Structures are given as structure tokens and as C-alpha cells.
XYZ file of C-alpha atoms in Angstrom:
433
model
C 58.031 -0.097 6.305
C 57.260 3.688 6.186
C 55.087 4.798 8.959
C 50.940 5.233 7.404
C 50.370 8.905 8.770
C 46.860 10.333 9.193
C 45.270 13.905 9.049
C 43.001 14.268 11.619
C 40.037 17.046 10.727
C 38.364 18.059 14.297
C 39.701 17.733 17.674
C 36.394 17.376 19.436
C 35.387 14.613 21.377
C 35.958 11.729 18.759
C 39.357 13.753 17.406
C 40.465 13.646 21.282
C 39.307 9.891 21.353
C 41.573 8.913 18.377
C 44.321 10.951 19.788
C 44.047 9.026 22.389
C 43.943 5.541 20.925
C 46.993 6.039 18.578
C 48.972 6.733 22.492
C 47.592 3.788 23.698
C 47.373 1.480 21.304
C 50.137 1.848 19.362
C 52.190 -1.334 19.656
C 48.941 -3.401 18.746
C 47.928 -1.248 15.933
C 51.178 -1.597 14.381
C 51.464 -5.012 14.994
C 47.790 -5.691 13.206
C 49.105 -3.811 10.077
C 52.386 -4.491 9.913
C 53.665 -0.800 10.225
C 53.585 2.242 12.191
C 50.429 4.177 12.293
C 51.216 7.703 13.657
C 48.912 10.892 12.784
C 51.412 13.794 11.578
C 48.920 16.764 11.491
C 45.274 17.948 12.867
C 42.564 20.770 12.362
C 40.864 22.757 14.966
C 39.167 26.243 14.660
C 40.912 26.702 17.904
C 44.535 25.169 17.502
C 46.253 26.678 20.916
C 43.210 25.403 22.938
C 43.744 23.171 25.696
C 42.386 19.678 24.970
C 42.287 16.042 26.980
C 45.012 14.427 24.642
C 48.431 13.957 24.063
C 49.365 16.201 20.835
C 53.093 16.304 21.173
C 53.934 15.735 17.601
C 51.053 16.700 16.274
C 51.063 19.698 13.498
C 47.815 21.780 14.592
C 46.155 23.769 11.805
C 43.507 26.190 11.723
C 42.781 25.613 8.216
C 41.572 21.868 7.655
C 42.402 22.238 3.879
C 45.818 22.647 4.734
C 46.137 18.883 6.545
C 44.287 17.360 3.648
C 46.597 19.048 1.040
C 49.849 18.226 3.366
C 52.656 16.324 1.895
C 53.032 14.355 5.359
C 49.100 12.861 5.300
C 48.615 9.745 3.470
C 44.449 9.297 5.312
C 42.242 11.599 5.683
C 40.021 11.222 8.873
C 37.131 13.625 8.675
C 35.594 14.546 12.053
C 33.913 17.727 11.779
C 30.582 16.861 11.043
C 27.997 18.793 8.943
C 27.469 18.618 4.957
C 28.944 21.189 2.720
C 32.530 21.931 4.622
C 33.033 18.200 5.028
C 31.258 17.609 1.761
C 34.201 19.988 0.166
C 37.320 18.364 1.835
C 36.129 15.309 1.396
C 36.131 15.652 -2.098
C 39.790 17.283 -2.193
C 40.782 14.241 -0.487
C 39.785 12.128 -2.736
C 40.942 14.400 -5.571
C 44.175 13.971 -3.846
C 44.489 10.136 -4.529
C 43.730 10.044 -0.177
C 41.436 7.387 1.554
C 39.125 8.881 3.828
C 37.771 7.984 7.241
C 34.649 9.170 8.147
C 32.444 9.692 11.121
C 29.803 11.866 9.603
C 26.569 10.081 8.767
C 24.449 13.103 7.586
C 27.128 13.494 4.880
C 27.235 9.689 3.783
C 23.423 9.677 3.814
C 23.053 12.661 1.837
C 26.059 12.855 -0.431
C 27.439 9.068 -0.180
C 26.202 7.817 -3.687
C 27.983 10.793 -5.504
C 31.058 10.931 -2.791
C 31.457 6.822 -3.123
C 31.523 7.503 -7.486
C 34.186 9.748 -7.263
C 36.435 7.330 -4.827
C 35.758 4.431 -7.140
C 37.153 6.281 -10.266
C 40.170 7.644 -8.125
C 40.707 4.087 -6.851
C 40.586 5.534 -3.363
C 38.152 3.842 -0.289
C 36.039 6.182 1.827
C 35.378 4.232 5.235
C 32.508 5.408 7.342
C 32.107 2.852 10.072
C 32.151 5.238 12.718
C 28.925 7.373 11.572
C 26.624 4.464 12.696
C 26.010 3.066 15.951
C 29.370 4.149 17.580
C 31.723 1.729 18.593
C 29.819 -1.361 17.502
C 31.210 -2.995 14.266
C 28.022 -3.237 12.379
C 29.228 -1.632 9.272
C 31.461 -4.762 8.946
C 29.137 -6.712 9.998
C 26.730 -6.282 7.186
C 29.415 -5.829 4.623
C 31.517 -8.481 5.279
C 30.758 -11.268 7.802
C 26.758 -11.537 6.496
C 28.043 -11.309 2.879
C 26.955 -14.623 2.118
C 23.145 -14.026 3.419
C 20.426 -12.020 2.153
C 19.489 -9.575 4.148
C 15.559 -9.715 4.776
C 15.039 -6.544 7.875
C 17.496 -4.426 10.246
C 15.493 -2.975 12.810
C 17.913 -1.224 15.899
C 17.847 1.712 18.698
C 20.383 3.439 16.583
C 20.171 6.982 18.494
C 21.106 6.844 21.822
C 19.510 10.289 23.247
C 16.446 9.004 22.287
C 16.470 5.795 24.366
C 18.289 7.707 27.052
C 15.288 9.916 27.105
C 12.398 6.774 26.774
C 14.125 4.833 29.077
C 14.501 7.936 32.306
C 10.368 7.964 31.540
C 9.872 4.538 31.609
C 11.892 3.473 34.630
C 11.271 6.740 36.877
C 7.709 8.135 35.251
C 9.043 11.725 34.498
C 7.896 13.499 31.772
C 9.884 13.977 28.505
C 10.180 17.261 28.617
C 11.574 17.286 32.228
C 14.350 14.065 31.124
C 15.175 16.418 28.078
C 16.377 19.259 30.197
C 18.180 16.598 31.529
C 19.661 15.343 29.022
C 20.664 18.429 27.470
C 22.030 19.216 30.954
C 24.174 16.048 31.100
C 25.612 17.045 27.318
C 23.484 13.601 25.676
C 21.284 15.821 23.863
C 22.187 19.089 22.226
C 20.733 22.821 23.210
C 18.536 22.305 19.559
C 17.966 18.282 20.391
C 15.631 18.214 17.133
C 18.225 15.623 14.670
C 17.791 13.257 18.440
C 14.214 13.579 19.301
C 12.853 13.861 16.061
C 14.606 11.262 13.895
C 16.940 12.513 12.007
C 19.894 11.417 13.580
C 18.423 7.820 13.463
C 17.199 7.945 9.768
C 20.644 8.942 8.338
C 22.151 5.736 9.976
C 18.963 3.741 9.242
C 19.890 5.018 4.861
C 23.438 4.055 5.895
C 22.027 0.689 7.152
C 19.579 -0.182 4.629
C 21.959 0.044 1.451
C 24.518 -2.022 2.751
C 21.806 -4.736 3.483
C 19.301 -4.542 0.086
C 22.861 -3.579 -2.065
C 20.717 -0.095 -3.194
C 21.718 3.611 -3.279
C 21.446 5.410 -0.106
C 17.737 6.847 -0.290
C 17.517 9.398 2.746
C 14.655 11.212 1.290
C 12.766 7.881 1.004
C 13.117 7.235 4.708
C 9.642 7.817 6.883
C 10.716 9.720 9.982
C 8.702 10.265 12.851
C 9.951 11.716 16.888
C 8.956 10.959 20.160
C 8.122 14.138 21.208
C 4.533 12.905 21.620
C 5.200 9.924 23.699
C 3.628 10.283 27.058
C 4.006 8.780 30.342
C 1.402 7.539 30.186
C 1.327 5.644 26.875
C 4.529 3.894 28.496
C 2.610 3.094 31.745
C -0.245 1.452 29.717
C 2.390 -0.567 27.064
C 3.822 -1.904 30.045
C 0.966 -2.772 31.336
C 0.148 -4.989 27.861
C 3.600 -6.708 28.086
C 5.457 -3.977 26.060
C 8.127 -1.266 26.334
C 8.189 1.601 23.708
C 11.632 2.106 21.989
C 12.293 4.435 19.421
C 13.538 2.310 16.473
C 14.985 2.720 12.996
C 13.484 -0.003 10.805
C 14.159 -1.387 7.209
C 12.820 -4.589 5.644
C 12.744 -6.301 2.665
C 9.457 -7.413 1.089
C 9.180 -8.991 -2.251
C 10.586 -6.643 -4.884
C 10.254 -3.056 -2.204
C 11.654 -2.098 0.906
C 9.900 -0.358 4.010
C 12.203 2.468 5.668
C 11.055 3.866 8.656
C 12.403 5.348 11.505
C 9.268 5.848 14.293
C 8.206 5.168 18.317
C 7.544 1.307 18.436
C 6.043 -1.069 20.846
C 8.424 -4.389 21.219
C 7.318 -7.137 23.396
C 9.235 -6.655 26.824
C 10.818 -10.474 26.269
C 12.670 -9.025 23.111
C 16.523 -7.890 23.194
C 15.991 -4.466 21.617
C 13.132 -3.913 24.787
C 15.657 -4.179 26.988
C 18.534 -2.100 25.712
C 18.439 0.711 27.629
C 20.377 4.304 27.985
C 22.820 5.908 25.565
C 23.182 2.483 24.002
C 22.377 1.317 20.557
C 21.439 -2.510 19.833
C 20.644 -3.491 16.077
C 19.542 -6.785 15.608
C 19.943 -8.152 11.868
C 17.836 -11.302 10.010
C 19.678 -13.128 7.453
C 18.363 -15.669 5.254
C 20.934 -18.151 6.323
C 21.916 -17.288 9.537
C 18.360 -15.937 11.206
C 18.618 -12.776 13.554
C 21.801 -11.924 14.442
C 22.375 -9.140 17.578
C 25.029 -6.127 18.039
C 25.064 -4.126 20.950
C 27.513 -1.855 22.970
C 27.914 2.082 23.262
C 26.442 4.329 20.429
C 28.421 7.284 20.984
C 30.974 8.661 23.151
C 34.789 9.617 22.685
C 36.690 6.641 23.051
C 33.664 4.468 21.469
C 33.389 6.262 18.280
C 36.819 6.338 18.025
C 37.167 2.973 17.868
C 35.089 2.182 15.335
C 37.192 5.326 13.369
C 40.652 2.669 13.642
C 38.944 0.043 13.089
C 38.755 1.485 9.041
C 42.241 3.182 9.427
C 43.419 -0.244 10.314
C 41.705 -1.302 7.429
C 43.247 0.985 4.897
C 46.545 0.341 6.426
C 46.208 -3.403 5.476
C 45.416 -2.865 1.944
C 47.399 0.304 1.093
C 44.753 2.514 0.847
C 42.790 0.857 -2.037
C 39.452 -0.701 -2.612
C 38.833 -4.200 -1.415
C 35.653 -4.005 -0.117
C 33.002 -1.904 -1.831
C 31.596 0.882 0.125
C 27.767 -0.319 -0.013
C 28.810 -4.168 -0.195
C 27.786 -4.555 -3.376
C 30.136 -3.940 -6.416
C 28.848 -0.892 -8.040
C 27.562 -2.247 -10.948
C 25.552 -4.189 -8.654
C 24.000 -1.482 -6.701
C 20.086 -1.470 -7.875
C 17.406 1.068 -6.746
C 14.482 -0.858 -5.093
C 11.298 0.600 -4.766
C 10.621 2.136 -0.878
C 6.755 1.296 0.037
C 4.924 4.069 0.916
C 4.016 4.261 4.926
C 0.306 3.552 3.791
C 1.190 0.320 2.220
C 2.632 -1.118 5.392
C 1.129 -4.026 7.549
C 1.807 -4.197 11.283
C 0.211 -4.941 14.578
C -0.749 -1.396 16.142
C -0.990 0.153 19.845
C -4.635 2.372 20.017
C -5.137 4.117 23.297
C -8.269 6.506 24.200
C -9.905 8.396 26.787
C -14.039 7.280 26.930
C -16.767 7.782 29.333
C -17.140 5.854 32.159
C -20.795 4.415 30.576
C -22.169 1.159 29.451
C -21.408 -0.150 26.007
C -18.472 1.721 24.573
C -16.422 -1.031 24.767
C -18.135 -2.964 22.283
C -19.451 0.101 19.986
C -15.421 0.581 19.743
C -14.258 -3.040 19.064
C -17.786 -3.383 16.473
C -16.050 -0.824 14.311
C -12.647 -2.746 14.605
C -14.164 -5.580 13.712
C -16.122 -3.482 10.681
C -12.111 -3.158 9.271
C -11.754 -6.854 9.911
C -9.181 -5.721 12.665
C -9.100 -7.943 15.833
C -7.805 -6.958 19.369
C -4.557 -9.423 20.604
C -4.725 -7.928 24.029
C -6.665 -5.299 26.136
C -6.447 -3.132 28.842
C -9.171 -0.618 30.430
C -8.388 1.517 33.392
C -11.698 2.869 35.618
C -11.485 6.274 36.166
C -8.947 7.449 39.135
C -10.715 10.847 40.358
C -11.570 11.616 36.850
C -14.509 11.435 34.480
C -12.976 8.869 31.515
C -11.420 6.175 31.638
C -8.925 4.462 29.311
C -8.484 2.008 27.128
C -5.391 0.566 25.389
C -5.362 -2.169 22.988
C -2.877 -4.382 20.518
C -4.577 -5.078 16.710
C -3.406 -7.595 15.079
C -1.492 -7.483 11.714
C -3.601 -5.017 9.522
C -2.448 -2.643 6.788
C -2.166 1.116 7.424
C -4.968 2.357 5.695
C -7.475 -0.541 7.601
C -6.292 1.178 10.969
C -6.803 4.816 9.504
C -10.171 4.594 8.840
C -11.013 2.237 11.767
C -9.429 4.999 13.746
C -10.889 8.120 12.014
C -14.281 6.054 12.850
C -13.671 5.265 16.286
C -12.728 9.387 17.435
C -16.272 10.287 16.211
C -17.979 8.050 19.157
C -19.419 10.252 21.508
C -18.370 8.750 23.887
C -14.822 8.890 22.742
C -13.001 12.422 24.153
C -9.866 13.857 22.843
C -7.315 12.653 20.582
C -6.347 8.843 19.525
C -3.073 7.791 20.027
C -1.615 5.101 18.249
C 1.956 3.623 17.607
C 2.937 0.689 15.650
C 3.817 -2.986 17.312
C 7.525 -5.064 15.805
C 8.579 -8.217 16.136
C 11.747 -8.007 14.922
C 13.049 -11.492 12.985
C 9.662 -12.499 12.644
């Protein structure tokens, strides 16, 4: 059979990793889809640049519209990133009668329901395994081998800069900033980390995630995002003290007729298998109705990770020449329904409250009076004496309460006198319960 060729856009580190893979792999690739697989032309803004793959063979163009209007390209593989120059080839791709493969989750996210429209009336698939969670296959996982469950919560580490940074202050005390220089130092975090540290990243996979399991359009805006800029040393001393680790998690779950999407620093129990992921790795850990939590775990990023997850849907398109057999949010499209997305304030979760009080008789009980005022109870407690300074501190777990009891339990607590500075609180999963 004639040989499938693919149009690689971007030769950075995933382009390279691809590159790579189609050397390496090429006898098992071809023997999984029954043909040669063998990429014919690339983009780079810098095509004479020296780069860490084999592209003998390779047609190198500085202009990616070129390889996605080229005779020789049957796939499109999109690997530059970004929205509105992706967002454009994409679309001449697809006006082209071309499958794409995707690694770009910003532009699925953001421009996935209108992208996915246009691909269904061309008869063409766009694949985007790669933009979540690397090289681990939880795209397919959702789409196809839970298809037979309903999906009730996803909740993952689904940036790894994020846990690289929470787990360096966890495991060695440093400070976030100081493990951010590092990072950024180390190339895990950008020289403008703000789509790692402050959610972003995470809640464009988490939109990804979330439609394939409720079967509803990709709602970024819908998504509640919060960073971990604010986590302290501190706060990660006293949650481990309590039994906990903090992990910054993307998190969507069904309940009754609306779906919570959030993306925030969370407090697991230090027995669960999302506490102990740590790194650059991602871990998501899905609950089906039929077959109860389910985990996936490996690398989240990376060259040669990524890139597997890219063949994985150019192996897919080379099986069933290049058309739709599996809808791009699981559901058929006349099946995709917009659920309502609860507002943060109607949420219900166990929380983490820590505060700095004076070192005096009775504040203890003046704070847990006014818990108990909200009909809040305390699961477990902590209180450290004062080490050379005037407070001391006390951290506590609530139990299950909604937002708005631990809002006004909280605004009533920081006017104690005997309460000094800020409150700091974070919220408390257990995911598949």
C-alpha cells in the first residue's frame, strides 16, 4: 500500500521527538497499520538550524502553510502551539480534506467545539491526544475503553511544573519562589511560568478532560482556576503534619444534573495515589459507574513522551484512512449536551483553615464556638506553641460543608482579637469517594 506521509508543523522538542520515533520505530509502526508511515515535509521558523534528529528526507519549510497545502502530506501534525496561527492552519487543513494531529491544548480548549464542527462536515478527524497529560493514553482512555461507564469525577496532577515545584518544597522545605528559579533554570518552567503556576496550563486539559467524560462542549471559561503561588512552606509542613500532602489538582465531577470544574491547591490524604505522584509527572485517576476509580500515570511532558502520545493518533488515522470512527468528544455530536457548571460557592468539601493566634487562654474554643455556630465540625487538629515567637498556630480539617458555610465562619473567625494576620485555607479531596 502507498506509504501515509505526514506534515510535521514545529521542530521543537515534541517535532524532534516524533522525528525521532518515525527512525526508530518504523518497522512496528508499519506493521500496526499495515503500511508505511514516513513524514515527507516539516516547518520551522529556522529551517537550516541544527536540531537532535534525523531529517534526511525531510522537506524543511519556513512557511508552515506551505506543508499543509503540499501535494506530498496526507496528516497534518500541528506542533507549534499558541491559538490564532495554529487556529488558522488548522482550519486549512481541514479545508484541505487533511486529518490533523494535535498537541496544542489551549487551542482545543478554546477553539475545539467550532474546530471539531468543521472536521465533522469535511468528514476529516482532528486527534489531540497529545495536548493532555503527555505520554499517558488518557484521551483513549476516556473515549474508548470507559465508553461503556458513566463518568461520575476526574480529578489528576495534570501540570507537571506545578508538582515539580510542590513537591522540591515539600520534600526539601525551600521556598517556592527559590524552587521556581529552579525550575525555570532546569527549562520545567518557562521565563513567564504564569500558564504553570497559575492554572492555566492545567485548566485547558482539565476542559479537554471534562467533555470527553460528561459528553458536553468544551467550557474553558466555565473552569474555576486558582495558582499556587500562595502556598507556603509552611502550610505544607502543617498538612503533613495532619496526614496530608498538598497537590495542585485539576478537578471535574458530576453531580446530579451540573458539573463542578475546578482547577485549585488541594489537600489529599498522604495514603492516596495522586499524594504520592511526585515531580514532572502527571497521574489522573478516573471513577466510573461500573468500573470504580480507575488510575493513569507516567510522564506529563517531555520530547519523546509527548511524542508518543502524537503516534499513538497518527497510528490511529492510519488504521481508518483518515476518517471519523471515533467522535472527537466521545459522544456523537448530536449527543453532545451543555450541562450546567456549579458556581465555586455552591460547592461542598472538607476544608484546610490555618491561623496565627496569641499564645493566651481560650482562643481555641472562641474559634471552634464559631465553627460550630456554621454547624462546621473539626476532623482533625493541630496547634503549634510558639517557637521564639509571639503566636502560635493552628491548623485544622472541617468536615464536608458548603462554600459559603466556611466563608462566613471564616470572615468571623479573622475578626477575633486574638486572631493576627491573614486566614489561609485550601480545600480537602477524596478522590472516588
Amino acid at each position: 500500500m502507498q506509504a501515509l506521509r505526514l506534515g510535521l508543523l514545529g521542530l521543537g522538542t515534541v517535532g524532534q521527538g516524533v522525528v525521532r520515533l518515525a527512525r526508530r520505530n518504523a518497522e512496528a509502526i508499519s506493521q500496526r497499520v499495515g503500511r508505511p508511515v514516513v513524514i515527507t515535509a516539516a516547518s520551522a521558523r529556522d529551517p537550516g538550524k541544527t536540531r537532535d534528529c534525523d531529517l534526511d528526507g525531510i522537506r524543511i519549510e519556513a512557511d508552515p502553510m506551505a506543508v499543509v497545502r503540499a501535494e506530498d502530506v496526507d496528516v497534518v501534525v500541528e506542533l507549534i502551539g499558541g491559538l490564532d496561527a495554529a487556529d488558522a492552519l488548522v482550519r486549512a487543513a481541514i479545508a484541505a480534506g487533511k486529518p490533523v494531529v494535535t498537541a496544542n491544548k489551549a487551542l482545543i480548549a478554546e477553539r475545539g467545539n467550532e474546530l471539531f464542527a468543521l472536521a465533522t462536515d469535511a468528514g476529516v478527524t482532528v486527534a489531540f491526544e497529545a495536548a493532555v497529560a503527555g505520554g499517558i493514553p488518557i484521551i483513549k482512555a476516556l473515549r474508548e475503553g470507559l465508553a461503556g461507564n458513566r463518568i461520575d469525577e476526574v480529578v489528576g496532577i495534570i501540570n507537571g511544573t506545578g508538582n515539580y515545584i510542590l513537591t522540591r518544597m515539600q520534600n526539601e522545605g525551600i521556598a517556592f519562589d527559590s524552587v521556581l528559579a529552579d525550575a525555570q533554570r532546569l527549562g520545567y518552567a518557562e521565563a513567564d511560568p504564569s500558564f504553570d503556576v497559575d492554572g492555566i496550563d492545567a485548566a485547558h486539559k482539565l476542559t479537554i478532560l471534562a467533555s470527553l467524560a460528561f459528553g458536553m462542549p468544551l467550557a474553558f471559561d466555565s473552569v474555576t482556576c486558582e495558582g499556587i503561588r500562595g502556598i507556603s512552606t509552611k502550610d505544607i509542613e502543617l498538612a503533613r503534619q495532619l496526614g496530608y500532602h498538598i497537590k495542585h489538582l485539576g478537578i471535574a465531577k458530576r453531580r446530579g444534573d451540573a458539573v463542578e470544574l475546578r482547577v485549585q491547591p488541594t489537600l489529599l490524604p498522604e495514603t492516596e495515589l495522586l499524594a504520592k505522584v511526585d515531580g514532572v509527572l502527571n497521574a489522573v485517576v478516573v471513577t466510573g459507574d461500573a468500573v470504580g476509580p480507575t488510575g493513569y500515570f507516567g510522564p506529563g511532558a517531555g520530547g519523546d513522551a509527548t511524542a508518543s502520545a502524537v503516534w499513538a493518533d497518527i497510528v490511529d488515522i492510519a488504521r481508518d484512512q483518515g476518517q471519523i470512527r471515533v467522535p472527537p468528544l466521545s459522544a456523537q455530536p448530536e449527543g453532545i449536551r451543555a450541562l450546567p457548571v456549579r458556581a465555586l460557592s455552591e460547592t461542598r468539601s472538607s476544608h484546610y483553615l490555618r491561623l496565627q493566634v496569641a499564645d493566651e487562654a481560650g482562643v481555641l474554643r472562641s474559634i471552634t464556638s464559631i465553627l460550630a455556630d456554621h454547624d462546621i465540625s473539626v476532623e482533625a487538629i493541630y496547634q503549634r506553641e510558639p517557637r521564639g515567637e509571639q503566636d502560635a498556630v493552628i491548623a485544622m480539617i472541617t468536615s464536608v460543608i458548603g462554600e459559603s458555610q466556611i466563608i462566613a465562619a471564616s470572615a468571623a473567625i479573622a475578626e477575633l482579637p486574638a486572631v493576627h494576620g491573614a486566614l489561609t485555607r485550601m480545600r480537602v479531596e477524596h478522590p472516588g469517594d
